[in-house]
Short mmCIF file of C-alpha atoms in Angstrom, two decimals:
data_model
loop_
_atom_site.label_atom_id
_atom_site.label_comp_id
_atom_site.label_asym_id
_atom_site.label_seq_id
_atom_site.Cartn_x
_atom_site.Cartn_y
_atom_site.Cartn_z
CA MET A 1 -11.98 -63.63 5.36
CA THR A 2 -10.32 -60.28 6.05
CA THR A 3 -10.53 -57.59 8.69
CA LEU A 4 -12.17 -54.27 7.98
CA GLY A 5 -8.75 -52.62 8.23
CA GLU A 6 -7.46 -54.84 5.43
CA HIS A 7 -10.55 -54.27 3.34
CA LEU A 8 -10.09 -50.51 3.63
CA ILE A 9 -6.81 -50.84 1.71
CA THR A 10 -8.56 -52.95 -0.94
CA LEU A 11 -11.25 -50.30 -1.39
CA LEU A 12 -8.68 -47.51 -1.63
CA THR A 13 -6.91 -49.44 -4.37
CA LYS A 14 -10.17 -49.75 -6.31
CA TYR A 15 -10.52 -45.97 -6.17
CA GLY A 16 -7.09 -45.57 -7.75
CA VAL A 17 -5.10 -44.71 -4.63
CA ASP A 18 -1.43 -45.51 -5.16
CA THR A 19 0.20 -43.54 -2.32
CA VAL A 20 -0.65 -42.87 1.32
CA PHE A 21 1.11 -40.65 3.84
CA GLY A 22 1.14 -41.53 7.50
CA ILE A 23 2.87 -42.33 10.76
CA PRO A 24 1.85 -45.73 12.17
CA GLY A 25 0.85 -45.99 15.81
CA VAL A 26 -0.74 -48.57 18.07
CA HIS A 27 -4.15 -47.18 17.14
CA THR A 28 -3.63 -47.55 13.37
CA VAL A 29 -1.56 -50.71 12.93
CA GLU A 30 -4.66 -52.66 11.89
CA LEU A 31 -5.01 -50.31 8.92
CA TYR A 32 -1.48 -51.29 7.88
CA ARG A 33 -2.20 -55.03 7.82
CA GLY A 34 -3.35 -54.89 4.21
CA LEU A 35 -0.56 -52.68 2.85
CA GLU A 36 1.94 -55.51 2.41
CA THR A 37 -0.08 -57.25 -0.28
CA SER A 38 -1.35 -54.06 -1.93
CA THR A 39 0.17 -51.87 -4.64
CA ILE A 40 -0.05 -48.77 -2.43
CA ARG A 41 3.15 -46.94 -1.55
CA HIS A 42 3.46 -45.70 2.02
CA ILE A 43 5.47 -42.54 2.74
CA THR A 44 6.33 -41.75 6.35
CA PRO A 45 6.65 -38.10 7.40
CA ARG A 46 8.15 -36.94 10.68
CA HIS A 47 4.95 -35.20 11.81
CA GLU A 48 1.29 -35.62 10.88
CA GLN A 49 1.14 -32.01 9.70
CA GLY A 50 3.84 -32.99 7.21
CA ALA A 51 1.68 -35.90 6.07
CA GLY A 52 -1.12 -33.47 5.29
CA PHE A 53 1.14 -31.09 3.40
CA MET A 54 2.59 -33.99 1.41
CA ALA A 55 -0.91 -35.18 0.53
CA ASP A 56 -1.72 -31.61 -0.55
CA GLY A 57 1.27 -31.40 -2.91
CA TYR A 58 0.54 -34.87 -4.28
CA ALA A 59 -3.09 -33.94 -4.97
CA ARG A 60 -2.18 -30.71 -6.76
CA MET A 61 0.07 -32.55 -9.18
CA THR A 62 -2.16 -35.56 -9.86
CA GLY A 63 -5.69 -34.23 -9.40
CA LYS A 64 -6.33 -37.28 -7.20
CA PRO A 65 -6.98 -37.04 -3.45
CA GLY A 66 -3.99 -37.18 -1.15
CA VAL A 67 -4.64 -39.89 1.43
CA CYS A 68 -3.37 -39.83 5.03
CA LEU A 69 -3.41 -42.41 7.83
CA VAL A 70 -3.17 -40.86 11.30
CA ILE A 71 -3.65 -42.00 14.86
CA SER A 72 -6.48 -40.79 17.04
CA GLY A 73 -6.09 -37.71 19.22
CA PRO A 74 -2.75 -35.99 18.59
CA GLY A 75 -2.39 -37.45 15.10
CA LEU A 76 -5.63 -35.83 14.04
CA SER A 77 -5.00 -32.55 15.84
CA ASN A 78 -1.53 -32.36 14.27
CA ILE A 79 -2.91 -32.72 10.74
CA ALA A 80 -5.70 -30.17 11.23
CA THR A 81 -3.61 -27.24 9.96
CA ALA A 82 -2.89 -29.07 6.71
CA MET A 83 -6.58 -29.93 6.35
CA LEU A 84 -7.53 -26.27 6.70
CA GLN A 85 -4.91 -25.26 4.11
CA ALA A 86 -6.38 -27.85 1.74
CA ARG A 87 -9.90 -26.63 2.40
CA ALA A 88 -8.94 -23.02 1.68
CA ASP A 89 -7.49 -24.03 -1.71
CA SER A 90 -10.10 -26.72 -2.57
CA ILE A 91 -7.56 -29.56 -2.56
CA PRO A 92 -8.91 -33.14 -2.32
CA MET A 93 -7.61 -34.88 0.79
CA LEU A 94 -8.81 -38.00 2.59
CA VAL A 95 -7.79 -38.26 6.25
CA LEU A 96 -8.36 -41.70 7.76
CA SER A 97 -7.92 -41.85 11.50
CA ALA A 98 -8.47 -44.23 14.36
CA VAL A 99 -10.73 -43.40 17.26
CA ASN A 100 -11.07 -45.19 20.59
CA ALA A 101 -13.22 -48.31 20.73
CA THR A 102 -16.99 -48.04 20.77
CA GLY A 103 -18.04 -46.98 24.26
CA HIS A 104 -14.60 -45.53 25.00
CA TYR A 105 -14.46 -42.43 22.80
CA ASP A 106 -16.13 -39.30 24.18
CA SER A 107 -16.18 -41.03 27.57
CA GLY A 108 -14.00 -38.60 29.52
CA ARG A 109 -12.34 -41.53 31.29
CA GLY A 110 -8.87 -40.77 29.95
CA TYR A 111 -8.28 -43.54 27.43
CA LEU A 112 -5.10 -43.25 25.36
CA HIS A 113 -5.39 -40.48 22.74
CA GLU A 114 -8.95 -39.71 23.82
CA MET A 115 -10.13 -36.23 22.95
CA PRO A 116 -13.53 -34.62 23.47
CA ASP A 117 -15.63 -35.02 20.33
CA GLN A 118 -12.85 -35.98 17.92
CA ARG A 119 -15.31 -36.17 15.03
CA GLY A 120 -16.65 -32.71 15.82
CA PHE A 121 -13.12 -31.32 15.96
CA ALA A 122 -12.29 -32.77 12.54
CA GLY A 123 -15.60 -31.59 11.16
CA GLU A 124 -14.54 -27.96 11.63
CA ALA A 125 -11.73 -28.50 9.13
CA ALA A 126 -13.26 -31.15 6.84
CA LEU A 127 -16.08 -30.95 4.33
CA PHE A 128 -17.57 -33.75 6.39
CA SER A 129 -16.44 -36.06 9.17
CA ARG A 130 -17.94 -39.48 9.87
CA THR A 131 -17.45 -42.29 12.38
CA ILE A 132 -17.65 -45.77 10.85
CA GLN A 133 -19.80 -47.60 13.39
CA THR A 134 -20.14 -50.88 11.46
CA PRO A 135 -18.22 -52.49 8.57
CA GLN A 136 -21.20 -51.99 6.28
CA GLU A 137 -20.86 -48.21 6.58
CA LEU A 138 -17.33 -48.04 5.17
CA PRO A 139 -18.07 -48.43 1.41
CA GLU A 140 -20.81 -45.82 1.53
CA ALA A 141 -18.65 -43.34 3.44
CA LEU A 142 -15.73 -43.78 1.04
CA ALA A 143 -18.07 -43.43 -1.94
CA ARG A 144 -19.39 -40.17 -0.54
CA ALA A 145 -15.83 -38.88 -0.13
CA PHE A 146 -14.71 -39.85 -3.63
CA ALA A 147 -17.94 -38.50 -5.12
CA ILE A 148 -16.99 -35.09 -3.72
CA PHE A 149 -13.45 -35.41 -5.00
CA SER A 150 -14.57 -36.28 -8.53
CA SER A 151 -17.74 -34.30 -9.07
CA ALA A 152 -18.02 -31.42 -6.59
CA ARG A 153 -15.85 -28.72 -5.06
CA PRO A 154 -13.12 -30.79 -3.38
CA GLY A 155 -11.50 -30.39 0.00
CA PRO A 156 -10.53 -32.54 2.99
CA VAL A 157 -12.76 -35.37 4.22
CA HIS A 158 -12.28 -37.18 7.52
CA LEU A 159 -13.32 -40.76 8.30
CA GLU A 160 -12.59 -42.33 11.70
CA ILE A 161 -12.78 -46.03 12.56
CA PRO A 162 -13.10 -47.26 16.17
CA LEU A 163 -10.40 -49.71 17.22
CA ASN A 164 -12.85 -52.57 17.71
CA VAL A 165 -14.47 -52.01 14.30
CA MET A 166 -11.09 -52.13 12.50
CA THR A 167 -10.58 -55.74 13.56
CA GLU A 168 -14.05 -57.04 12.71
CA ILE A 169 -13.99 -59.86 10.18
CA VAL A 170 -15.85 -59.27 6.92
CA GLU A 171 -16.45 -61.33 3.82
CA PRO A 172 -14.39 -59.91 0.90
CA ASP A 173 -17.45 -59.79 -1.35
CA ALA A 174 -19.68 -58.23 1.29
CA LEU A 175 -18.22 -54.73 0.94
CA LYS A 176 -18.13 -53.38 -2.60
CA SER A 177 -17.12 -49.99 -3.93
CA TYR A 178 -19.78 -47.71 -5.34
CA PRO A 179 -19.74 -46.29 -8.88
CA LEU A 180 -18.82 -42.61 -8.86
CA PRO A 181 -21.24 -39.97 -10.16
CA SER A 182 -20.33 -37.61 -12.95
CA SER A 183 -19.98 -33.89 -12.35
CA PRO A 184 -23.16 -31.79 -12.64
CA ALA A 185 -24.45 -31.24 -16.15
CA ILE A 186 -24.03 -27.69 -17.43
CA ASP A 187 -27.24 -25.88 -18.29
CA PRO A 188 -27.21 -25.73 -22.13
CA ILE A 189 -29.41 -22.61 -22.21
CA SER A 190 -27.02 -20.65 -19.98
CA LEU A 191 -24.03 -21.91 -21.94
CA GLY A 192 -25.73 -20.97 -25.20
CA ASP A 193 -26.38 -17.48 -23.85
CA LEU A 194 -22.73 -17.20 -22.90
CA ALA A 195 -21.60 -18.39 -26.35
CA GLN A 196 -23.79 -15.73 -27.96
CA ARG A 197 -22.30 -13.04 -25.73
CA CYS A 198 -18.82 -14.27 -26.61
CA SER A 199 -19.51 -13.77 -30.30
CA GLN A 200 -20.67 -10.20 -29.66
CA ALA A 201 -17.94 -9.13 -27.22
CA ARG A 202 -15.28 -6.72 -28.40
CA LYS A 203 -13.25 -6.44 -25.22
CA PRO A 204 -13.55 -9.86 -23.58
CA VAL A 205 -11.31 -11.02 -20.73
CA ILE A 206 -10.91 -14.48 -19.20
CA LEU A 207 -10.16 -15.12 -15.51
CA ALA A 208 -8.79 -18.64 -14.93
CA GLY A 209 -8.39 -20.03 -11.42
CA GLY A 210 -7.21 -23.14 -9.65
CA GLY A 211 -10.57 -24.81 -10.21
CA VAL A 212 -9.68 -25.29 -13.89
CA SER A 213 -8.09 -28.69 -14.35
CA PRO A 214 -4.71 -28.65 -16.14
CA VAL A 215 -6.24 -31.01 -18.72
CA ALA A 216 -8.13 -27.94 -20.00
CA ARG A 217 -4.95 -26.04 -20.96
CA ASP A 218 -5.32 -26.57 -24.72
CA ASP A 219 -9.03 -25.80 -24.69
CA LEU A 220 -8.45 -22.65 -22.65
CA ARG A 221 -5.76 -21.44 -25.04
CA GLN A 222 -7.95 -22.15 -28.07
CA LEU A 223 -10.93 -20.35 -26.55
CA ALA A 224 -8.78 -17.34 -25.69
CA GLU A 225 -7.42 -17.24 -29.23
CA LYS A 226 -10.92 -17.53 -30.73
CA LEU A 227 -12.14 -14.63 -28.60
CA ASP A 228 -8.86 -12.74 -28.86
CA ALA A 229 -9.21 -12.36 -25.08
CA PRO A 230 -6.47 -11.72 -22.51
CA VAL A 231 -6.28 -14.49 -19.89
CA ILE A 232 -5.59 -13.43 -16.31
CA THR A 233 -4.52 -16.40 -14.21
CA THR A 234 -4.78 -16.48 -10.42
CA ILE A 235 -1.99 -17.84 -8.25
CA ASN A 236 -3.34 -21.40 -8.41
CA GLY A 237 -4.09 -21.06 -12.14
CA ARG A 238 -0.70 -19.85 -13.35
CA ARG A 239 0.25 -23.08 -15.11
CA LEU A 240 -2.86 -23.00 -17.30
CA MET A 241 -1.22 -20.79 -19.95
CA ALA A 242 2.29 -20.73 -21.35
CA PRO A 243 4.19 -17.85 -19.74
CA ASP A 244 5.12 -16.33 -23.10
CA HIS A 245 1.71 -16.60 -24.74
CA PRO A 246 0.78 -13.10 -25.99
CA LEU A 247 -2.67 -13.32 -24.36
CA HIS A 248 -1.41 -14.41 -20.93
CA VAL A 249 -1.46 -11.89 -18.06
CA PRO A 250 0.26 -13.70 -15.16
CA PHE A 251 -0.11 -10.77 -12.79
CA SER A 252 -2.23 -10.55 -9.67
CA PRO A 253 -5.75 -9.16 -10.17
CA SER A 254 -5.16 -7.30 -6.91
CA LEU A 255 -3.05 -4.84 -8.92
CA GLU A 256 -4.93 -1.75 -10.08
CA GLU A 257 -3.38 -2.13 -13.53
CA VAL A 258 -4.87 -5.62 -13.89
CA ARG A 259 -8.19 -4.57 -12.38
CA ALA A 260 -8.39 -1.83 -15.00
CA LEU A 261 -8.20 -4.43 -17.78
CA VAL A 262 -11.10 -6.34 -16.18
CA ASP A 263 -13.18 -3.25 -15.46
CA ASP A 264 -12.82 -2.09 -19.07
CA ALA A 265 -14.02 -5.41 -20.48
CA ASP A 266 -17.49 -5.76 -21.96
CA LEU A 267 -17.48 -9.46 -21.04
CA VAL A 268 -15.53 -11.30 -18.35
CA LEU A 269 -15.55 -15.10 -18.23
CA ALA A 270 -14.43 -16.37 -14.82
CA PHE A 271 -13.66 -20.09 -14.78
CA GLY A 272 -13.00 -22.01 -11.57
CA THR A 273 -12.01 -19.07 -9.41
CA GLU A 274 -13.38 -18.20 -5.98
CA MET A 275 -12.63 -14.56 -6.70
CA GLY A 276 -11.42 -14.49 -3.10
CA ARG A 277 -9.78 -11.57 -1.36
CA THR A 278 -6.22 -12.92 -1.30
CA ASP A 279 -6.28 -13.06 -5.10
CA TYR A 280 -8.47 -10.09 -5.97
CA ASP A 281 -7.95 -7.68 -3.06
CA MET A 282 -4.82 -8.75 -1.22
CA TYR A 283 -4.13 -5.15 -0.17
CA ASP A 284 -7.54 -5.04 1.53
CA THR A 285 -8.72 -1.91 -0.25
CA GLY A 286 -12.35 -2.90 0.08
CA ARG A 287 -12.97 -3.11 -3.66
CA SER A 288 -12.33 -5.62 -6.36
CA VAL A 289 -12.96 -5.96 -10.08
CA ASP A 290 -16.20 -4.49 -11.46
CA PRO A 291 -16.75 -5.51 -15.11
CA ALA A 292 -19.73 -4.58 -17.25
CA PHE A 293 -20.85 -8.21 -17.53
CA LEU A 294 -19.47 -11.10 -15.48
CA ALA A 295 -20.13 -14.76 -16.23
CA ARG A 296 -18.88 -17.20 -13.61
CA VAL A 297 -18.53 -20.95 -14.03
CA ASP A 298 -17.96 -22.94 -10.85
CA ILE A 299 -18.67 -26.49 -9.79
CA ASP A 300 -19.95 -25.23 -6.43
CA PRO A 301 -23.24 -23.32 -6.70
CA GLN A 302 -22.65 -21.79 -3.27
CA MET A 303 -19.45 -20.20 -4.51
CA LEU A 304 -21.41 -18.40 -7.23
CA CYS A 305 -23.25 -16.55 -4.45
CA ARG A 306 -20.07 -15.43 -2.67
CA SER A 307 -17.46 -12.78 -3.31
CA ILE A 308 -18.33 -10.99 -6.59
CA ARG A 309 -21.89 -11.41 -7.85
CA PRO A 310 -22.06 -12.64 -11.46
CA ASP A 311 -24.52 -11.47 -14.07
CA LEU A 312 -24.60 -15.01 -15.44
CA PRO A 313 -23.89 -17.82 -12.92
CA ILE A 314 -23.29 -21.27 -14.40
CA THR A 315 -22.88 -24.36 -12.23
CA GLY A 316 -20.59 -27.02 -13.63
CA ASP A 317 -17.06 -28.24 -14.12
CA ALA A 318 -14.92 -25.42 -15.51
CA ALA A 319 -12.90 -27.65 -17.83
CA ARG A 320 -16.04 -29.10 -19.41
CA ALA A 321 -17.55 -25.63 -19.80
CA ILE A 322 -14.43 -24.39 -21.59
CA ALA A 323 -14.49 -27.39 -23.93
CA ARG A 324 -18.19 -26.84 -24.71
CA LEU A 325 -17.66 -23.16 -25.40
CA ASN A 326 -14.84 -24.05 -27.75
CA ASP A 327 -17.32 -26.10 -29.76
CA ASP A 328 -20.02 -23.43 -29.70
CA VAL A 329 -18.01 -20.27 -30.28
CA GLN A 330 -17.08 -19.49 -33.86
CA GLN A 331 -13.69 -18.10 -34.78
CA THR A 332 -13.82 -14.33 -34.51
CA ALA A 333 -11.82 -11.84 -36.51
CA PRO A 334 -8.70 -10.75 -34.58
CA SER A 335 -10.16 -7.31 -34.01
CA ASN A 336 -10.45 -7.39 -30.23
CA ASP A 337 -6.81 -6.39 -29.78
CA GLY A 338 -6.40 -9.06 -27.13
CA ALA A 339 -2.65 -9.29 -27.46
CA GLY A 340 -2.32 -5.51 -27.36
CA ARG A 341 -4.49 -5.20 -24.26
CA ALA A 342 -2.62 -8.04 -22.56
CA LYS A 343 0.78 -6.55 -23.39
CA ALA A 344 -0.22 -3.10 -22.15
CA THR A 345 -1.44 -4.60 -18.88
CA ARG A 346 1.74 -6.64 -18.40
CA THR A 347 3.85 -3.56 -19.04
CA LYS A 348 1.94 -1.43 -16.55
CA ALA A 349 1.81 -4.19 -13.93
CA TRP A 350 5.54 -4.77 -14.22
CA ALA A 351 6.31 -1.06 -13.94
CA VAL A 352 4.62 -0.76 -10.52
CA GLN A 353 6.49 -3.71 -9.02
CA PRO A 354 9.12 -2.73 -6.43
CA ALA A 355 12.69 -3.19 -7.60
CA SER A 356 13.13 -6.15 -5.24
CA TYR A 357 10.08 -7.88 -6.75
CA GLN A 358 11.34 -7.26 -10.28
CA GLN A 359 14.66 -8.78 -9.28
CA ASN A 360 13.02 -11.81 -7.67
CA ILE A 361 10.64 -12.42 -10.58
CA GLY A 362 13.63 -12.19 -12.91
CA LEU A 363 15.37 -14.84 -10.79
CA LEU A 364 12.37 -17.17 -11.10
CA GLU A 365 12.33 -16.67 -14.86
CA GLN A 366 16.00 -17.58 -15.08
CA ILE A 367 15.38 -20.78 -13.13
CA ARG A 368 12.44 -21.62 -15.40
CA ALA A 369 14.65 -21.20 -18.46
CA LEU A 370 17.57 -23.22 -17.06
CA VAL A 371 15.48 -26.06 -15.58
CA PRO A 372 12.31 -26.56 -17.66
CA GLU A 373 9.30 -28.30 -16.12
CA THR A 374 10.26 -27.20 -12.64
CA VAL A 375 7.48 -27.35 -10.08
CA PHE A 376 7.79 -24.28 -7.85
CA VAL A 377 6.42 -24.90 -4.34
CA GLY A 378 6.52 -21.96 -1.95
CA ASP A 379 6.01 -20.93 1.62
CA SER A 380 5.38 -17.43 2.91
CA THR A 381 8.71 -15.95 1.91
CA GLN A 382 10.01 -13.05 -0.18
CA LEU A 383 10.62 -15.01 -3.37
CA THR A 384 7.12 -16.47 -3.24
CA TYR A 385 5.48 -13.11 -2.59
CA ALA A 386 7.17 -11.65 -5.65
CA GLY A 387 6.26 -14.61 -7.84
CA ASN A 388 2.62 -14.40 -6.80
CA MET A 389 2.52 -10.89 -8.21
CA GLY A 390 3.78 -11.73 -11.67
CA PHE A 391 5.39 -15.11 -12.44
CA ALA A 392 4.12 -18.15 -14.32
CA PRO A 393 5.80 -21.55 -14.68
CA ASP A 394 6.07 -23.31 -17.99
CA THR A 395 2.88 -25.24 -18.64
CA SER A 396 4.45 -28.59 -17.74
CA GLY A 397 5.47 -27.41 -14.31
CA GLY A 398 3.49 -25.82 -11.55
CA TRP A 399 3.33 -22.87 -9.19
CA PHE A 400 1.60 -23.18 -5.83
CA ASN A 401 2.23 -22.01 -2.30
CA SER A 402 0.69 -21.23 1.08
CA ALA A 403 1.23 -17.47 1.02
CA THR A 404 -2.46 -16.83 0.32
CA GLY A 405 -5.71 -18.36 1.51
CA PHE A 406 -5.14 -20.05 4.87
CA GLY A 407 -1.53 -18.91 4.72
CA THR A 408 0.32 -21.38 6.94
CA LEU A 409 4.08 -21.39 7.45
CA GLY A 410 5.99 -24.66 7.12
CA TYR A 411 3.93 -25.81 4.14
CA ALA A 412 6.41 -25.93 1.28
CA LEU A 413 8.75 -28.72 2.38
CA GLY A 414 6.00 -31.28 2.84
CA ALA A 415 4.10 -30.14 -0.25
CA ALA A 416 7.27 -30.32 -2.36
CA LEU A 417 7.91 -33.88 -1.20
CA GLY A 418 4.33 -34.82 -2.08
CA ALA A 419 4.66 -33.18 -5.49
CA LYS A 420 7.87 -35.12 -6.16
CA ALA A 421 6.24 -38.39 -5.10
CA ALA A 422 3.47 -37.65 -7.60
CA THR A 423 5.68 -36.61 -10.52
CA PRO A 424 9.16 -38.13 -10.24
CA SER A 425 10.21 -36.83 -13.67
CA HIS A 426 9.76 -33.15 -12.69
CA HIS A 427 12.32 -31.08 -10.89
CA VAL A 428 10.69 -29.74 -7.70
CA LEU A 429 12.00 -26.53 -6.15
CA CYS A 430 10.95 -25.88 -2.56
CA MET A 431 11.20 -22.18 -1.63
CA MET A 432 11.24 -21.43 2.10
CA GLY A 433 12.50 -18.75 4.43
CA ASP A 434 14.80 -19.52 7.32
CA GLY A 435 11.85 -18.99 9.65
CA GLY A 436 9.36 -21.15 7.75
CA ILE A 437 11.65 -24.14 7.26
CA GLN A 438 12.23 -24.35 11.00
CA PHE A 439 8.58 -25.33 11.36
CA THR A 440 9.25 -28.61 9.54
CA LEU A 441 12.98 -29.34 9.48
CA GLY A 442 12.44 -32.96 10.39
CA GLU A 443 10.85 -33.67 7.02
CA LEU A 444 14.31 -33.46 5.44
CA GLY A 445 14.70 -37.10 6.34
CA VAL A 446 11.70 -38.07 4.20
CA ALA A 447 13.55 -37.09 1.03
CA ILE A 448 16.31 -39.56 1.91
CA ASP A 449 14.06 -42.34 3.21
CA HIS A 450 11.86 -42.39 0.11
CA ASP A 451 14.29 -41.24 -2.60
CA LEU A 452 12.57 -37.92 -3.33
CA PRO A 453 15.28 -35.70 -4.86
CA ILE A 454 13.84 -32.23 -4.34
CA THR A 455 15.82 -28.99 -4.26
CA ILE A 456 15.28 -26.80 -1.20
CA LEU A 457 16.15 -23.12 -1.45
CA VAL A 458 16.45 -21.56 2.00
CA TRP A 459 15.97 -17.79 1.67
CA ASP A 460 17.76 -16.68 4.82
CA ASN A 461 17.12 -13.12 5.98
CA ALA A 462 17.88 -13.89 9.62
CA GLY A 463 14.37 -14.27 10.97
CA TYR A 464 10.88 -13.25 9.99
CA GLY A 465 12.09 -10.51 7.67
CA GLU A 466 8.74 -9.58 6.14
CA ILE A 467 7.09 -9.28 9.55
CA LYS A 468 10.01 -7.25 10.84
CA SER A 469 9.67 -4.79 7.94
CA TYR A 470 5.93 -4.58 8.50
CA MET A 471 6.43 -3.76 12.18
CA VAL A 472 8.99 -1.08 11.33
CA ASN A 473 6.71 0.45 8.70
CA ARG A 474 3.90 0.63 11.28
CA GLN A 475 6.23 2.18 13.83
CA ILE A 476 6.16 -0.86 16.09
CA LYS A 477 9.38 -1.89 17.75
CA PRO A 478 10.37 -5.26 16.21
CA GLU A 479 9.91 -8.04 18.72
CA GLY A 480 10.02 -11.79 18.26
CA VAL A 481 11.28 -11.62 14.69
CA ASN A 482 15.01 -12.28 15.12
CA LEU A 483 15.76 -16.00 15.19
CA THR A 484 18.81 -18.07 16.03
CA PRO A 485 19.01 -20.48 13.09
CA PRO A 486 20.85 -23.78 12.88
CA ASP A 487 23.64 -24.26 10.40
CA PHE A 488 21.33 -25.27 7.55
CA VAL A 489 24.14 -26.64 5.41
CA LYS A 490 25.55 -28.90 8.12
CA LEU A 491 22.08 -30.00 9.13
CA ALA A 492 21.16 -30.96 5.57
CA GLU A 493 24.47 -32.75 5.10
CA SER A 494 23.84 -34.76 8.25
CA TYR A 495 20.72 -36.16 6.54
CA GLY A 496 22.70 -36.94 3.37
CA PHE A 497 21.71 -33.94 1.23
CA ASP A 498 23.95 -32.33 -1.34
CA THR A 499 24.41 -28.68 -0.37
CA GLU A 500 25.41 -25.33 -1.82
CA GLN A 501 26.15 -22.09 0.02
CA VAL A 502 25.31 -18.95 -2.01
CA THR A 503 25.70 -15.32 -1.02
CA ASP A 504 25.18 -13.72 -4.44
CA MET A 505 21.69 -13.82 -6.00
CA ASP A 506 23.15 -13.88 -9.49
CA SER A 507 24.71 -17.25 -8.66
CA LEU A 508 21.43 -18.87 -7.62
CA PRO A 509 20.15 -20.01 -11.04
CA ASP A 510 23.38 -21.85 -11.85
CA ALA A 511 23.46 -23.42 -8.37
CA ILE A 512 19.90 -24.67 -8.82
CA LYS A 513 20.71 -25.99 -12.30
CA LYS A 514 23.75 -27.82 -10.93
CA VAL A 515 21.90 -29.64 -8.16
CA ALA A 516 18.90 -30.36 -10.41
CA ASP A 517 21.22 -32.12 -12.87
CA ARG A 518 22.51 -34.34 -10.07
CA ASN A 519 18.94 -35.49 -9.32
CA ARG A 520 19.65 -35.89 -5.62
CA PRO A 521 18.10 -34.28 -2.53
CA ALA A 522 19.79 -30.89 -2.26
CA LEU A 523 19.65 -27.79 -0.10
CA ILE A 524 20.86 -24.39 -1.25
CA HIS A 525 21.40 -21.86 1.52
CA TYR A 526 21.11 -18.29 0.25
CA ARG A 527 22.06 -15.66 2.79
CA VAL A 528 20.20 -12.51 1.82
CA SER A 529 22.16 -9.27 1.96
CA ARG A 530 21.43 -7.51 5.24
CA SER A 531 21.30 -4.19 3.39
#
């Protein structure tokens, strides 16, 4: 005989959950009862928002949902920002919260952590939110969540359990997990039509987004080589192609030079990309790419009706579609000049980058060369902005950040810790500004508590430098952008971090290499030249 709280942990284990992120409280301790005898690792952040960001980073590296345990009321409201970031980037996340006992929640009587319509609040951020009213509802609700994670467009899901329901006794065999459905079958007629068009195209281009699973890397490369087609990767798709592959164009499709390549194509294959504005029109010009023929493959049929209208919409998993096309498309003669078109686009896109962006992209490339398989996790900061315009990691690492989409500050530290928890063998570089890291400084302790040796690069330009420049450029007197920072080095050392102080950008790659070799939590403070 076990409680429902204990059985929840058993069910999570059956779904392959090996890590949860959370801060225990009096309203969630019953969910912790089963952790002791489980194989699940618990990681404790300093703030529930940090738990959500850690779950996000973990999910991006594993493809599995990041799971969070949070208390009712403030625990759920604190994690809402992270849920919205995950929803914007289609990241699978399961948020399990308490709620007051049946008859107490939504009462307005002022019970501890009570909030008006907690489920409704969570439902604004989650794909769906459900209250588990009886033990028998839990397996079905979890199955619905994991069905979305495995076979639909993912995002955050919220389940809340009333305090009295958590402690109900259930028979172990009474609550069983459900088998998960497969992803939607791809229409063979549409795919056959696309294969035929591929064989006839003479200027094809591929757009690859974050919805393409990394397991499709080899298939994507092979398809591109068969078609002799340049591959433009979005910010969340940068690790899908090797950075030095002659067909790879790791530059933002918001750039006119990259748009021109797409517009000139006679066939564009868009796999797993929302074709959203922060990737395709970040300068808000009001226009985006306009190819002669656009085929879009997306697991979410609703997404095929948003943003840019396709000539051929195909619902299905992007990775499976790429694999099927590889089987159906015959090797074409290398007459499409794919490498030449890709090289010309890279050259033009590089030439229009500001000198500071060229310098920063060059810095990222040096780090990639010195520390292979680095996972680059960024916040809204100058180094990240530059990398989003034209940098790709090696295919074993990763590149993701919060500078687009929902665009929250304070993301990178938690996400980097989650990424490290997911892939201990990778070096994880967390890139944050002095303003952004002050949102989440407390999470430094998590690296020590749980032996997560990440490298944090603090890009210190004495405040919100990008916003200050924007205000000046718009002839607005800068206000609220100059910050009094702590001594980042002393603060990190007080937690037990190794530290480096750098004032010369040329010294940064070697400093990062040095701390990466130590394999310990490290913080590098780079004071940007005030000129």
